[in-house]
C-alpha positions as a LaTeX table, in Angstrom:
\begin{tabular}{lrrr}
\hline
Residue & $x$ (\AA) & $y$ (\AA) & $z$ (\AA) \\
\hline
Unk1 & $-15.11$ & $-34.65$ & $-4.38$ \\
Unk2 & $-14.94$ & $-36.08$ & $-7.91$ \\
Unk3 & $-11.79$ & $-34.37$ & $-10.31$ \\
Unk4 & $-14.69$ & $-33.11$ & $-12.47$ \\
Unk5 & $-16.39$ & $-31.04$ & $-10.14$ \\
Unk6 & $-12.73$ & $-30.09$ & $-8.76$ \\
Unk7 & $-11.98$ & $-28.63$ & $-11.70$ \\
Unk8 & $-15.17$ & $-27.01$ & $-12.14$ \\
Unk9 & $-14.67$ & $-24.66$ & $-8.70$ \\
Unk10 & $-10.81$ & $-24.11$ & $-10.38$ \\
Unk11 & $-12.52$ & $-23.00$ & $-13.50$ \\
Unk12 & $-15.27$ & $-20.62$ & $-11.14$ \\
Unk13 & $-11.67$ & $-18.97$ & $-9.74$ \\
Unk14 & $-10.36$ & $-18.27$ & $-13.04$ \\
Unk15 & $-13.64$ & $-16.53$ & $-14.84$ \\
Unk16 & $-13.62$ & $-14.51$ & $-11.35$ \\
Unk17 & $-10.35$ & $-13.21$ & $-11.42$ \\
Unk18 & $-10.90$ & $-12.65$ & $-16.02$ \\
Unk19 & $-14.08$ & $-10.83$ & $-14.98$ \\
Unk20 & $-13.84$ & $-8.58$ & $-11.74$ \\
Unk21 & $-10.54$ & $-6.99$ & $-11.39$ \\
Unk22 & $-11.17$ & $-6.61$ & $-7.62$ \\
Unk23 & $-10.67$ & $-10.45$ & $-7.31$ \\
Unk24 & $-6.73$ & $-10.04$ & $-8.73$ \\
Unk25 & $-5.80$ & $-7.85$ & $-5.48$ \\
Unk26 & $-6.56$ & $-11.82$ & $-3.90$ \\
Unk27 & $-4.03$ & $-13.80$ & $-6.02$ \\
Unk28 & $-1.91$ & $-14.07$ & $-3.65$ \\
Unk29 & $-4.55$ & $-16.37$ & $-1.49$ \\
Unk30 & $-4.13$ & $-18.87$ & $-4.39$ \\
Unk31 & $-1.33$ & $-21.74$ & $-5.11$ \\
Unk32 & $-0.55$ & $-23.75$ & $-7.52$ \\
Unk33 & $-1.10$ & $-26.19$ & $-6.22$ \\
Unk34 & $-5.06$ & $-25.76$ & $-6.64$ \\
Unk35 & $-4.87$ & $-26.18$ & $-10.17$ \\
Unk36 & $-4.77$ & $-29.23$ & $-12.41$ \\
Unk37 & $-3.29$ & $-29.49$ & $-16.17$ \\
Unk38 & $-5.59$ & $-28.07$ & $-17.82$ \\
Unk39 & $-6.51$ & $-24.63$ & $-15.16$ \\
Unk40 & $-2.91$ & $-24.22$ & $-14.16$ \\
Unk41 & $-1.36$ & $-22.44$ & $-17.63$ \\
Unk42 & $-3.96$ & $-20.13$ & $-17.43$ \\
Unk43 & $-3.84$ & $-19.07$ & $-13.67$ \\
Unk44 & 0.02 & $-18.57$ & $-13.81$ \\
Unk45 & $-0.67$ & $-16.52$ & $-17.17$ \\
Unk46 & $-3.29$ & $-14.61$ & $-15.13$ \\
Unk47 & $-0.88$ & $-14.11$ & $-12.51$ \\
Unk48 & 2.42 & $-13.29$ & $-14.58$ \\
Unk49 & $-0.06$ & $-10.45$ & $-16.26$ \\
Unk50 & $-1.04$ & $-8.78$ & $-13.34$ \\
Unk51 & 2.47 & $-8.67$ & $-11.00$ \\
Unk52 & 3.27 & $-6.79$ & $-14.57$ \\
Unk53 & 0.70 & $-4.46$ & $-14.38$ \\
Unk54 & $-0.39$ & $-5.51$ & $-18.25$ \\
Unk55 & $-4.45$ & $-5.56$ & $-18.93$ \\
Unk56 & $-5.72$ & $-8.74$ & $-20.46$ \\
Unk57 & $-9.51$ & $-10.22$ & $-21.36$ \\
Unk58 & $-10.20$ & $-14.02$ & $-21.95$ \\
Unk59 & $-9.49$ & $-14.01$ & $-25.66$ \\
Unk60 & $-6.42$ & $-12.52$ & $-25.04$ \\
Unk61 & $-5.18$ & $-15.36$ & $-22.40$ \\
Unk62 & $-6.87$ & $-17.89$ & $-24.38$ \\
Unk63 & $-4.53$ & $-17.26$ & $-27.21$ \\
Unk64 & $-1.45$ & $-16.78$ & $-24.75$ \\
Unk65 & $-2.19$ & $-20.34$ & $-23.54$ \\
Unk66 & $-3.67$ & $-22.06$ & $-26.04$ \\
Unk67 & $-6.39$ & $-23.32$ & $-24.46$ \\
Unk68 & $-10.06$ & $-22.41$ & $-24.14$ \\
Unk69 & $-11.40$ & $-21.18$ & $-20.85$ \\
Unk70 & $-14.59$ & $-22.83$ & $-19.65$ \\
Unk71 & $-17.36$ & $-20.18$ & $-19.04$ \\
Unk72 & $-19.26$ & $-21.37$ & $-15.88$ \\
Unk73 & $-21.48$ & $-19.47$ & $-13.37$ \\
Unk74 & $-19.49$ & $-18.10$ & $-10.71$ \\
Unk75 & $-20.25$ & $-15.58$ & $-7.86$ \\
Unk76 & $-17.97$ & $-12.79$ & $-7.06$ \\
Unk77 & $-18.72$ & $-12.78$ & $-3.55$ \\
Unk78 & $-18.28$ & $-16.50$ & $-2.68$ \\
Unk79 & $-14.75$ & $-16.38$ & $-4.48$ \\
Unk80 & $-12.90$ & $-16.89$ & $-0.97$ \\
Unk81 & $-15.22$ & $-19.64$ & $-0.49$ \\
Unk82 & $-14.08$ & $-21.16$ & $-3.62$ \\
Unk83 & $-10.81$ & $-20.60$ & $-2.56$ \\
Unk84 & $-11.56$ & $-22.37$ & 1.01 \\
Unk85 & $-13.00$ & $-25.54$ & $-1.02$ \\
Unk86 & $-9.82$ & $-25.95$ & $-3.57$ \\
Unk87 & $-7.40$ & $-25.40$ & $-0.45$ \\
Unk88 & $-9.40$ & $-27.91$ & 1.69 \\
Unk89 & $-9.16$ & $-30.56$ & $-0.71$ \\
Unk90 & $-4.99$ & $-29.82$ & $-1.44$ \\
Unk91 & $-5.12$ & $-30.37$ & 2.77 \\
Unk92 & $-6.53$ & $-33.22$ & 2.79 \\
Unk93 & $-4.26$ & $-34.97$ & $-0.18$ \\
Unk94 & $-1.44$ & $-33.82$ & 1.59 \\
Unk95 & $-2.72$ & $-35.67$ & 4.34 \\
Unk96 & $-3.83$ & $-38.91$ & 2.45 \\
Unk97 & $-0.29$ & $-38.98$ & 1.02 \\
Unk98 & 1.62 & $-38.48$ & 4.43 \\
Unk99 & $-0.64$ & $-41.66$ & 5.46 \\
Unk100 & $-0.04$ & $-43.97$ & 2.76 \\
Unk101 & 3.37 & $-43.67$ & 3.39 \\
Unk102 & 3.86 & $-44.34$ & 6.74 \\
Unk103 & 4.18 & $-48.72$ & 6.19 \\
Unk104 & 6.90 & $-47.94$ & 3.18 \\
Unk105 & 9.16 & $-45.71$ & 5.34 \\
Unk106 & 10.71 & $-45.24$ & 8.28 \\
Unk107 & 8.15 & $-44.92$ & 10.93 \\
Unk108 & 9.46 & $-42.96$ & 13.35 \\
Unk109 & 10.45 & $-39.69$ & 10.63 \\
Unk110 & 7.15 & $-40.29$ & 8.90 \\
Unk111 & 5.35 & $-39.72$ & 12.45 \\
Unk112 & 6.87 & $-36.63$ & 12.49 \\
Unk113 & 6.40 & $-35.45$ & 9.72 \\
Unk114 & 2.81 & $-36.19$ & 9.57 \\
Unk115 & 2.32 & $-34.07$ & 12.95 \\
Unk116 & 4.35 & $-31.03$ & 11.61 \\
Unk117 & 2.29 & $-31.17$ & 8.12 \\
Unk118 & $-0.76$ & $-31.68$ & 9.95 \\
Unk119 & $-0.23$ & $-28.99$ & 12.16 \\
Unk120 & 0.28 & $-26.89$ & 9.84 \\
Unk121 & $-2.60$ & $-27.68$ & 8.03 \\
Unk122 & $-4.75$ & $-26.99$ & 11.18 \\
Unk123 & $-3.34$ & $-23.36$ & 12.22 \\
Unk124 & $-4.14$ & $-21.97$ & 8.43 \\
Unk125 & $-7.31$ & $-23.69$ & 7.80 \\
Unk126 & $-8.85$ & $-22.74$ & 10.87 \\
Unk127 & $-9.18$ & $-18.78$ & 11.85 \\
Unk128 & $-10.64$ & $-19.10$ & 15.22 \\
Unk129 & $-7.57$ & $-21.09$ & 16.45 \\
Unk130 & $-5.36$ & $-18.44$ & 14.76 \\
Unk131 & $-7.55$ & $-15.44$ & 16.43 \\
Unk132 & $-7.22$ & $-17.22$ & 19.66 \\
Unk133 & $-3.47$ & $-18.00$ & 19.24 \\
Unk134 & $-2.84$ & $-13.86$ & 18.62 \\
Unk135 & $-4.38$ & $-12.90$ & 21.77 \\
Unk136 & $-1.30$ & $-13.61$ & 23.22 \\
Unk137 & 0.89 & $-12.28$ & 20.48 \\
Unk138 & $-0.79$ & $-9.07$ & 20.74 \\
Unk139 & $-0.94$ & $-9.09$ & 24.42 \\
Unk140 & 3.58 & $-9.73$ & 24.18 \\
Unk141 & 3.73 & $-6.68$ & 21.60 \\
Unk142 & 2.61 & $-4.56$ & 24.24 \\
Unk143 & 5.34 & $-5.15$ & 26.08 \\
Unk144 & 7.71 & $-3.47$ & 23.45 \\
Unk145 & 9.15 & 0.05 & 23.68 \\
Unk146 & 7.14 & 2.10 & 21.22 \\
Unk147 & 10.43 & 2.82 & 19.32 \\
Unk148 & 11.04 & $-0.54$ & 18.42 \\
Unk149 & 7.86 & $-1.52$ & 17.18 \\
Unk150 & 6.84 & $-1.01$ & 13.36 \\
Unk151 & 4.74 & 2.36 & 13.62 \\
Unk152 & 5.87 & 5.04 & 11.36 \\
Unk153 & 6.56 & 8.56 & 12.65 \\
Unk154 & 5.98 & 11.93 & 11.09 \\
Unk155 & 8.78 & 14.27 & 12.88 \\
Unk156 & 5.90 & 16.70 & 13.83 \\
Unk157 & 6.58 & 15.85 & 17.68 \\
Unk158 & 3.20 & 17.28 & 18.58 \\
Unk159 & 1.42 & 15.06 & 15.92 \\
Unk160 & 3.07 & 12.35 & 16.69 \\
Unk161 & 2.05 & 12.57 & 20.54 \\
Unk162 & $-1.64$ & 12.09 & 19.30 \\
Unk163 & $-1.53$ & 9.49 & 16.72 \\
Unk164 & 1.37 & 7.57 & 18.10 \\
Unk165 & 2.77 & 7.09 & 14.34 \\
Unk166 & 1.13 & 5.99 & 11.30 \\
Unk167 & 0.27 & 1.97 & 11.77 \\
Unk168 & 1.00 & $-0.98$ & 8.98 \\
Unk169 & $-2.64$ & $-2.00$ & 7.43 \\
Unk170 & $-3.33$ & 1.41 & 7.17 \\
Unk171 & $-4.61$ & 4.26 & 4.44 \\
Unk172 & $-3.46$ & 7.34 & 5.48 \\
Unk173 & $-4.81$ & 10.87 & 3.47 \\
Unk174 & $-2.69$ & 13.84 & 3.66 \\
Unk175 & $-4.97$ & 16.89 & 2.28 \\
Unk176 & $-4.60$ & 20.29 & 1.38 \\
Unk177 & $-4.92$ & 23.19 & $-0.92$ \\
Unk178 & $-2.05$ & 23.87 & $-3.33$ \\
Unk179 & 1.03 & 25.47 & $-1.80$ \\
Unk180 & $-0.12$ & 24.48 & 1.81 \\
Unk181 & 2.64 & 21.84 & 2.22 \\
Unk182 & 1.00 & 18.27 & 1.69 \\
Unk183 & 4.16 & 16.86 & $-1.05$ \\
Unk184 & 6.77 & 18.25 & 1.12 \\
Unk185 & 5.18 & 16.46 & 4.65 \\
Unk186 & 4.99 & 13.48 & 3.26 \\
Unk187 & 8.48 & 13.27 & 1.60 \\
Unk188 & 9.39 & 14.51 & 5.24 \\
Unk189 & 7.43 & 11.16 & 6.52 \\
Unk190 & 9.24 & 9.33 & 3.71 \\
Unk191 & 12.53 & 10.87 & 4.57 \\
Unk192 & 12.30 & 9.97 & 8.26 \\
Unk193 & 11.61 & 5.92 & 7.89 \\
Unk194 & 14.08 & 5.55 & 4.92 \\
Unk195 & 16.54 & 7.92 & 5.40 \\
Unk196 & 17.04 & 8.17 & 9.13 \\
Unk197 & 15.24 & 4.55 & 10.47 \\
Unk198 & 16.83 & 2.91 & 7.02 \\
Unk199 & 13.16 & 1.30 & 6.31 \\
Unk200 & 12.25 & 0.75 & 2.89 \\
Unk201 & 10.22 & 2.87 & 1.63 \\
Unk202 & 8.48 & 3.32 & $-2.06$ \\
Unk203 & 7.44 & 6.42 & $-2.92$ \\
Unk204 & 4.84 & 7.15 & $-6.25$ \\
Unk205 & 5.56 & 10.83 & $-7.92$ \\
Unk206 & 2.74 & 11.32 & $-9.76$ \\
Unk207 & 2.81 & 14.56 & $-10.61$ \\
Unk208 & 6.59 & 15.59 & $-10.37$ \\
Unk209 & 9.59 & 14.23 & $-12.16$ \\
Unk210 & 12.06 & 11.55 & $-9.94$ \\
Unk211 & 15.02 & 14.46 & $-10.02$ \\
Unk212 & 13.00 & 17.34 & $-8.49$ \\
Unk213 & 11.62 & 14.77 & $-5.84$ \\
Unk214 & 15.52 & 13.92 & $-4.86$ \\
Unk215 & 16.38 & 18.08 & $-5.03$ \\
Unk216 & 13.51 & 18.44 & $-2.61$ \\
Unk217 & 14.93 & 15.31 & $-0.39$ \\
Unk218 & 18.54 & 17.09 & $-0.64$ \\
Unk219 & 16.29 & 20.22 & 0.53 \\
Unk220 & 14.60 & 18.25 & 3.44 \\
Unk221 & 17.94 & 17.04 & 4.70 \\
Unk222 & 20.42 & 19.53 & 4.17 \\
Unk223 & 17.85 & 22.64 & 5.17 \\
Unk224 & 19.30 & 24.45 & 2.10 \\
Unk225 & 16.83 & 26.28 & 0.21 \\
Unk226 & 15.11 & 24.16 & $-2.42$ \\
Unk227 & 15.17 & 26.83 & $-5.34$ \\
Unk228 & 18.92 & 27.43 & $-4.69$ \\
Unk229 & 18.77 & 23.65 & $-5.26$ \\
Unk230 & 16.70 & 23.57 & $-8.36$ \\
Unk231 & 18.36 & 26.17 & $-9.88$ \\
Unk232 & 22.17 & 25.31 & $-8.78$ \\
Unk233 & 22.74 & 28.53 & $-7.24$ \\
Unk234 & 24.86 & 27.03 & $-4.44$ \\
Unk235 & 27.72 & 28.18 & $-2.95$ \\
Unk236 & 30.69 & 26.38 & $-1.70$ \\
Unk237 & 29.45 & 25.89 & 2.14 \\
Unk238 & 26.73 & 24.06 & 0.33 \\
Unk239 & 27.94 & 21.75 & $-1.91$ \\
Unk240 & 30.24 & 21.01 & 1.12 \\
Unk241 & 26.86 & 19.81 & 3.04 \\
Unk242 & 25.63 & 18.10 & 0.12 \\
Unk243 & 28.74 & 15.95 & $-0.27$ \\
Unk244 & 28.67 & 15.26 & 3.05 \\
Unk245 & 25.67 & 13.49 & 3.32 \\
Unk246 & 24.84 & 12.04 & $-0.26$ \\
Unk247 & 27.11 & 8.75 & 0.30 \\
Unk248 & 24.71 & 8.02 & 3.27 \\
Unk249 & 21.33 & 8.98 & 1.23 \\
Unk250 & 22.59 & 7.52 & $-1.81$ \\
Unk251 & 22.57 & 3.71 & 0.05 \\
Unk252 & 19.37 & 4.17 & 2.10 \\
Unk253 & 16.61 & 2.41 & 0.89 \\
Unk254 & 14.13 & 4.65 & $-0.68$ \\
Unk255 & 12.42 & 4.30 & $-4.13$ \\
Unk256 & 10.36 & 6.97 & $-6.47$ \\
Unk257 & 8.96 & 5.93 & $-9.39$ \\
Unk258 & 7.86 & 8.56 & $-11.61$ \\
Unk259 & 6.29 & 6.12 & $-14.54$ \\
Unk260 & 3.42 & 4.53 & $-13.01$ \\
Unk261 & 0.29 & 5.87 & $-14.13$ \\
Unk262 & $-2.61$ & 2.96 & $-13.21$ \\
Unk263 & $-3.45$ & 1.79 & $-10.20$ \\
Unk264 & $-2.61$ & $-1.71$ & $-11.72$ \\
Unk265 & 0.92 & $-0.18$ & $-12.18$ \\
Unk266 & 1.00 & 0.91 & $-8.53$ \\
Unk267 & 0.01 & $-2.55$ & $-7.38$ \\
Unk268 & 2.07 & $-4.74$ & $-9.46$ \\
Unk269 & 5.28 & $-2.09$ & $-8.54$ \\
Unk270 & 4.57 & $-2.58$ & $-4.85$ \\
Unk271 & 4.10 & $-6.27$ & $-4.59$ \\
Unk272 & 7.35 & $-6.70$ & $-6.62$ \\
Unk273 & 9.32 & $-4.45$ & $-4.88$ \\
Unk274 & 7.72 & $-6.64$ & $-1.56$ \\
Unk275 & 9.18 & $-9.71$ & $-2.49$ \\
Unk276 & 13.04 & $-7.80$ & $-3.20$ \\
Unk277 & 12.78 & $-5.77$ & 0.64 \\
Unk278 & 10.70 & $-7.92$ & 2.75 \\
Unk279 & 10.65 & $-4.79$ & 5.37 \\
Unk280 & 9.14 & $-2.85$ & 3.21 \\
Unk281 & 6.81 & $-0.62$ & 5.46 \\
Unk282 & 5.69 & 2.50 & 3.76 \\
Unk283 & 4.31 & 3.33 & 0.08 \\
Unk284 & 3.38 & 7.29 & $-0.85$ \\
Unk285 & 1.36 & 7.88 & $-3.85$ \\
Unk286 & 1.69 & 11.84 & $-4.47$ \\
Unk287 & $-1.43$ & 12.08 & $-5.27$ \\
Unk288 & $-4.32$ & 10.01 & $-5.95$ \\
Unk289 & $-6.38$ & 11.90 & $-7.97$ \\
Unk290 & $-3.68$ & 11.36 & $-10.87$ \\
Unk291 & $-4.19$ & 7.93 & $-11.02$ \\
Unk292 & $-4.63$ & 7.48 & $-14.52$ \\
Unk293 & $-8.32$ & 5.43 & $-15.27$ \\
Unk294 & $-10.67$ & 5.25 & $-18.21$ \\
Unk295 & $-13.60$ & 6.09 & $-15.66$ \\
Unk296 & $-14.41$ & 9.62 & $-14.55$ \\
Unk297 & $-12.57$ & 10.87 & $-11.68$ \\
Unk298 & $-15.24$ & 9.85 & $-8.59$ \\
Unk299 & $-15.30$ & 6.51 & $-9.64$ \\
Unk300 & $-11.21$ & 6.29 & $-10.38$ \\
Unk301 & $-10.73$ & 7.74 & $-6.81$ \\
Unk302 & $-12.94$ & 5.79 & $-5.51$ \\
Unk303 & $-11.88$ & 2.31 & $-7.17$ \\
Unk304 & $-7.62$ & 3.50 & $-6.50$ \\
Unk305 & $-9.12$ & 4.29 & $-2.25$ \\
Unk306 & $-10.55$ & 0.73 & $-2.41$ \\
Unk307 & $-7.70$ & $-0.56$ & $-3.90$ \\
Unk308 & $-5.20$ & 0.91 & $-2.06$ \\
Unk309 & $-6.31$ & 0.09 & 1.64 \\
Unk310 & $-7.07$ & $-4.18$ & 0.30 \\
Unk311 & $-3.40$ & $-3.68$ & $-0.45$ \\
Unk312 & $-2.25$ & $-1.86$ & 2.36 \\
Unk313 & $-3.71$ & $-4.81$ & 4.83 \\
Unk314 & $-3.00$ & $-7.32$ & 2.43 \\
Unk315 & 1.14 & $-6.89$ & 2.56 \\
Unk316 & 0.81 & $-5.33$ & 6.23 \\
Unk317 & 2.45 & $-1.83$ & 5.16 \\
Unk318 & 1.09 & 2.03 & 5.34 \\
Unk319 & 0.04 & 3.79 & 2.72 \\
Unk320 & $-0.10$ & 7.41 & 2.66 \\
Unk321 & $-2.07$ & 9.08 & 0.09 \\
Unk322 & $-1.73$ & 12.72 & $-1.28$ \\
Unk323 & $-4.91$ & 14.36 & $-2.09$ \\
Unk324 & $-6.42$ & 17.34 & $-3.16$ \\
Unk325 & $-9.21$ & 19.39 & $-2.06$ \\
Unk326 & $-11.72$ & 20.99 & $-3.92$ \\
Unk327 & $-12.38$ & 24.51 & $-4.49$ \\
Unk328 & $-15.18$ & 25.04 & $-2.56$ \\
Unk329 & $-13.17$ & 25.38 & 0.63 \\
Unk330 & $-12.00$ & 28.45 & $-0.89$ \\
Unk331 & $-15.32$ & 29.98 & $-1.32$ \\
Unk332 & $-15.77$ & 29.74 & 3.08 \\
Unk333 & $-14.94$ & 32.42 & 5.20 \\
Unk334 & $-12.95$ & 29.91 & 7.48 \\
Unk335 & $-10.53$ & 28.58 & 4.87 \\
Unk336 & $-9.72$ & 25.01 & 6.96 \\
Unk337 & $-10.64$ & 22.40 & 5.14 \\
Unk338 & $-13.23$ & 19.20 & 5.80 \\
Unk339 & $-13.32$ & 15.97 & 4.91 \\
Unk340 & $-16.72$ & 16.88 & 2.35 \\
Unk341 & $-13.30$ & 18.98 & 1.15 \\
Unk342 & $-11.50$ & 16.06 & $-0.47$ \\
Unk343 & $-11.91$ & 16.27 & $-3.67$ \\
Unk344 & $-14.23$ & 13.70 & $-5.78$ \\
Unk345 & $-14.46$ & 10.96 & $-3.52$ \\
Unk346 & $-16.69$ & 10.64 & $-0.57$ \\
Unk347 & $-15.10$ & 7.12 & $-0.44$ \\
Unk348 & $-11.61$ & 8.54 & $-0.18$ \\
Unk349 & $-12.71$ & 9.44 & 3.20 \\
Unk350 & $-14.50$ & 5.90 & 3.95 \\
Unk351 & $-11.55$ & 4.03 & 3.09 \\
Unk352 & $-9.26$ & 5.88 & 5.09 \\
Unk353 & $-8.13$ & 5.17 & 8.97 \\
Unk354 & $-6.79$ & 8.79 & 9.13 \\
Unk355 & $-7.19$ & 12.04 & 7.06 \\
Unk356 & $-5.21$ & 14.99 & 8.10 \\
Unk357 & $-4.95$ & 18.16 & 6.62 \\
Unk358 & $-2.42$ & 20.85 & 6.70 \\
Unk359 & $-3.96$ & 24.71 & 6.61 \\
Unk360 & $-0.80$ & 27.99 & 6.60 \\
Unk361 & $-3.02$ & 30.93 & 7.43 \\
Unk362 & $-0.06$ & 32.77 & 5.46 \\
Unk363 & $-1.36$ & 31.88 & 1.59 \\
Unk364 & $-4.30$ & 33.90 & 2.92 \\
Unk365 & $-3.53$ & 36.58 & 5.41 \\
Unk366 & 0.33 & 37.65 & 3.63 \\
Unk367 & 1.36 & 38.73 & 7.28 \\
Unk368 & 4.89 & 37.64 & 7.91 \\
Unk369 & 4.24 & 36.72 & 11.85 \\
Unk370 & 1.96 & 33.91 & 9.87 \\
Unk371 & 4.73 & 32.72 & 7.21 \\
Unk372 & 6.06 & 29.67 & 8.62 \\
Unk373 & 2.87 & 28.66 & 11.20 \\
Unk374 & 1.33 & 25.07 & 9.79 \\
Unk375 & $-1.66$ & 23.70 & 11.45 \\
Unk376 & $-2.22$ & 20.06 & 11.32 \\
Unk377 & $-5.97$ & 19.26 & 11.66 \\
Unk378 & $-6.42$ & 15.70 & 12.44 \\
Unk379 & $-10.17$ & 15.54 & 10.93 \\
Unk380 & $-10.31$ & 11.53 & 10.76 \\
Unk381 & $-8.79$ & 9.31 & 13.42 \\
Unk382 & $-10.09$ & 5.82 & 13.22 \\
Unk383 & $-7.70$ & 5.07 & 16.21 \\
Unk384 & $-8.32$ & 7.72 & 18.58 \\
Unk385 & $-9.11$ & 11.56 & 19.02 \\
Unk386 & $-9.29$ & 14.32 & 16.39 \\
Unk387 & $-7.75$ & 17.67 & 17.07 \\
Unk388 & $-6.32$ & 20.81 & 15.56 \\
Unk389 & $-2.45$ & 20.47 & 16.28 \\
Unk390 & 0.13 & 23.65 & 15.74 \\
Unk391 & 3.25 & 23.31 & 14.23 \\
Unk392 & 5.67 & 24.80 & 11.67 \\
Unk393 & 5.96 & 24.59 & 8.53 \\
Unk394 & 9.64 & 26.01 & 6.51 \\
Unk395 & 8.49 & 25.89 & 2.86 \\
Unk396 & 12.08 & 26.72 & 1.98 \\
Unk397 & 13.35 & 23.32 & 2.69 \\
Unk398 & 10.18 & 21.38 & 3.25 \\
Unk399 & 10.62 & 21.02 & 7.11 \\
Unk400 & 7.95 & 20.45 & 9.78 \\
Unk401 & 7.63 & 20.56 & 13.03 \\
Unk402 & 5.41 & 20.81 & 16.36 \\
\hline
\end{tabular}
């Protein structure tokens, strides 16, 4: 391939990712190494831009750089196969190189280098060897006590049983109506991999500030009522508890981040806070209908759902989504919700692996034998069985259990 029409498939890369967001969420498929002088600026402008979370157009990078972007045609959905030809040809140079320097060198460390590069070369550039090469990796995994492998528990025993843990690669939807417990279970789920397994664990308020989040953590853990919490009404016995644990929850490795507002913000946070805690596992966006987008809500959910589970397979972590449900299930004479419940996105459901919704008879019958009964109704399960699972639910301190 000439350096012309090199550059030409590096120039189809960089109108793709200027022109369809949904091609930036792939950035990480790219090196450097692809570019030449004259594509590379721009591509590591591109890049810097969007692990920042910033918006940009072409003028705007053109200006940043200095240089003037070539406009050629370029499809959206061959843009891995762009990708394919630029790393091909990188694979092959390395190659050529290795070759031409095996009469100027010792022979004997250039061999071996040349079969380590080149098998290197072979296991990415070629999925079938890689598929056939995980049989047995996935066949060894089995093997492994459940506890030790990377699935994510929920502390509802009786869930848990069914859906053996929430998986990495995943988008998880917690649902409910207000008051019916959805925050609270998943800063329980957050709680339990950070606090207690010492996972990291990111977790996206958008809708409460970071400080009540902690108070309702401090809630979680200590079982001491959240408003006495809230509104420091504690006595001695529990500000003794309180000091007792918050050296250990200070140092585990949980972050909320009350500032993001765009689902760019929510990707750029996550894949930077990837690179500082490589075991980062779990990411919970409370909730997804706040993600702040210029577009009406249907097509915001249903661009942050897409966007969301690419990212969730892409760095091998869960993602649990908080979502609410519309009104309509309030109009039924059986208040349980359904997925056709979630509100303004059909594709909320699509995208997910699991939705699961939490229904307290209580908010509707006021009888106190209902107060702290919680049913968890599995209504999606990509993985296995649905099934209406009951539990408990202590609003007081936002514990569950089964």
């Amino acid at each position: 391939m000439t350096s012309s029409n090199l550059e030409n498939f590096q120039w189809k890369i960089i109108n793709l990712l200027i022109n369809d967001a949904q091609n930036l969420y792939k950035i990480n498929l790219l090196s450097e190494e692809y570019f030449n002088e004259n594509t590379l600026p721009i591509f590591l402008e591109i890049k810097r831009l969007f692990l920042l979370g910033k918006d940009f157009d072409r003028s705007h990078i053109q200006e940043l750089c200095n240089i003037k972007i070539q406009e050629v045609d370029a499809h959206s959905s061959l843009f891995e196969e762009y990708i394919k030809i630029l790393r091909d040809h990188d694979d092959r140079e390395k190659i050529d190189d290795l070759v031409k320097t095996i009469n100027t060198i010792d022979l004997d460390s250039s061999r071996a280098k040349l079969i380590r590069v080149t098998n290197e070369l072979l296991t990415k550039s070629s999925s079938s060897f890689i598929t056939k090469n995980r049989v047995r990796e996935i066949v060894d995994e089995l093997s492994i006590a459940p506890e030790l492998t990377d699935v994510i528990k929920t502390g509802v025993d009786t869930l848990d049983n069914v859906i053996n843990g929430l998986l990495p690669g995943d988008l998880d939807i917690i649902g409910g109506r207000p008051s019916m417990g959805k925050s609270g279970f998943a800063l329980q789920i957050m709680l339990l991999n950070s606090y207690q397994k010492k996972k990291p664990t990111l977790y996206f308020s958008l809708e409460d500030t970071e400080e009540n989040v902690i108070k309702r953590a401090l809630a979680h853990i200590t079982g001491i009522s959240y408003n006495k919490i809230l509104h420091n009404r504690l006595d001695e016995a529990d500000k003794n508890m309180i000091y007792g644990i918050v050296n250990e929850f200070n140092n585990s490795p949980f972050y909320i981040l009350d500032n993001s507002k765009t689902i760019y913000d929510i990707v750029a946070d996550v894949r930077k806070l990837k690179l500082i805690e490589k075991d980062l596992n779990l990411v919970v966006v409370d909730y997804i209908q706040l993600i702040s987008s210029d577009d009406d809500e249907f097509k915001s959910v249903t661009r942050s759902s897409k966007t969301l589970k690419m990212l969730a397979k892409d760095l091998h972590i869960n993602i649990l989504g908080v979502s609410q449900l519309s009104r309509l299930v309030e109009q039924r004479d059986d208040k349980r919700p359904i997925s056709s419940d979630l509100r303004s996105s059909g594709n909320l459901e699509q995208e997910a692996s699991r939705v699961l919704f939490l229904y307290r008879p209580h908010k509707y019958t006021r009888s106190d034998a209902d107060r702290d009964i919680c049913e968890f109704i599995l209504d999606k399960n990509k993985h296995g069985e649905t099934k209406i699972i009951k539990g408990h639910g202590f609003m007081e301190c936002f514990q569950f259990s089964g």
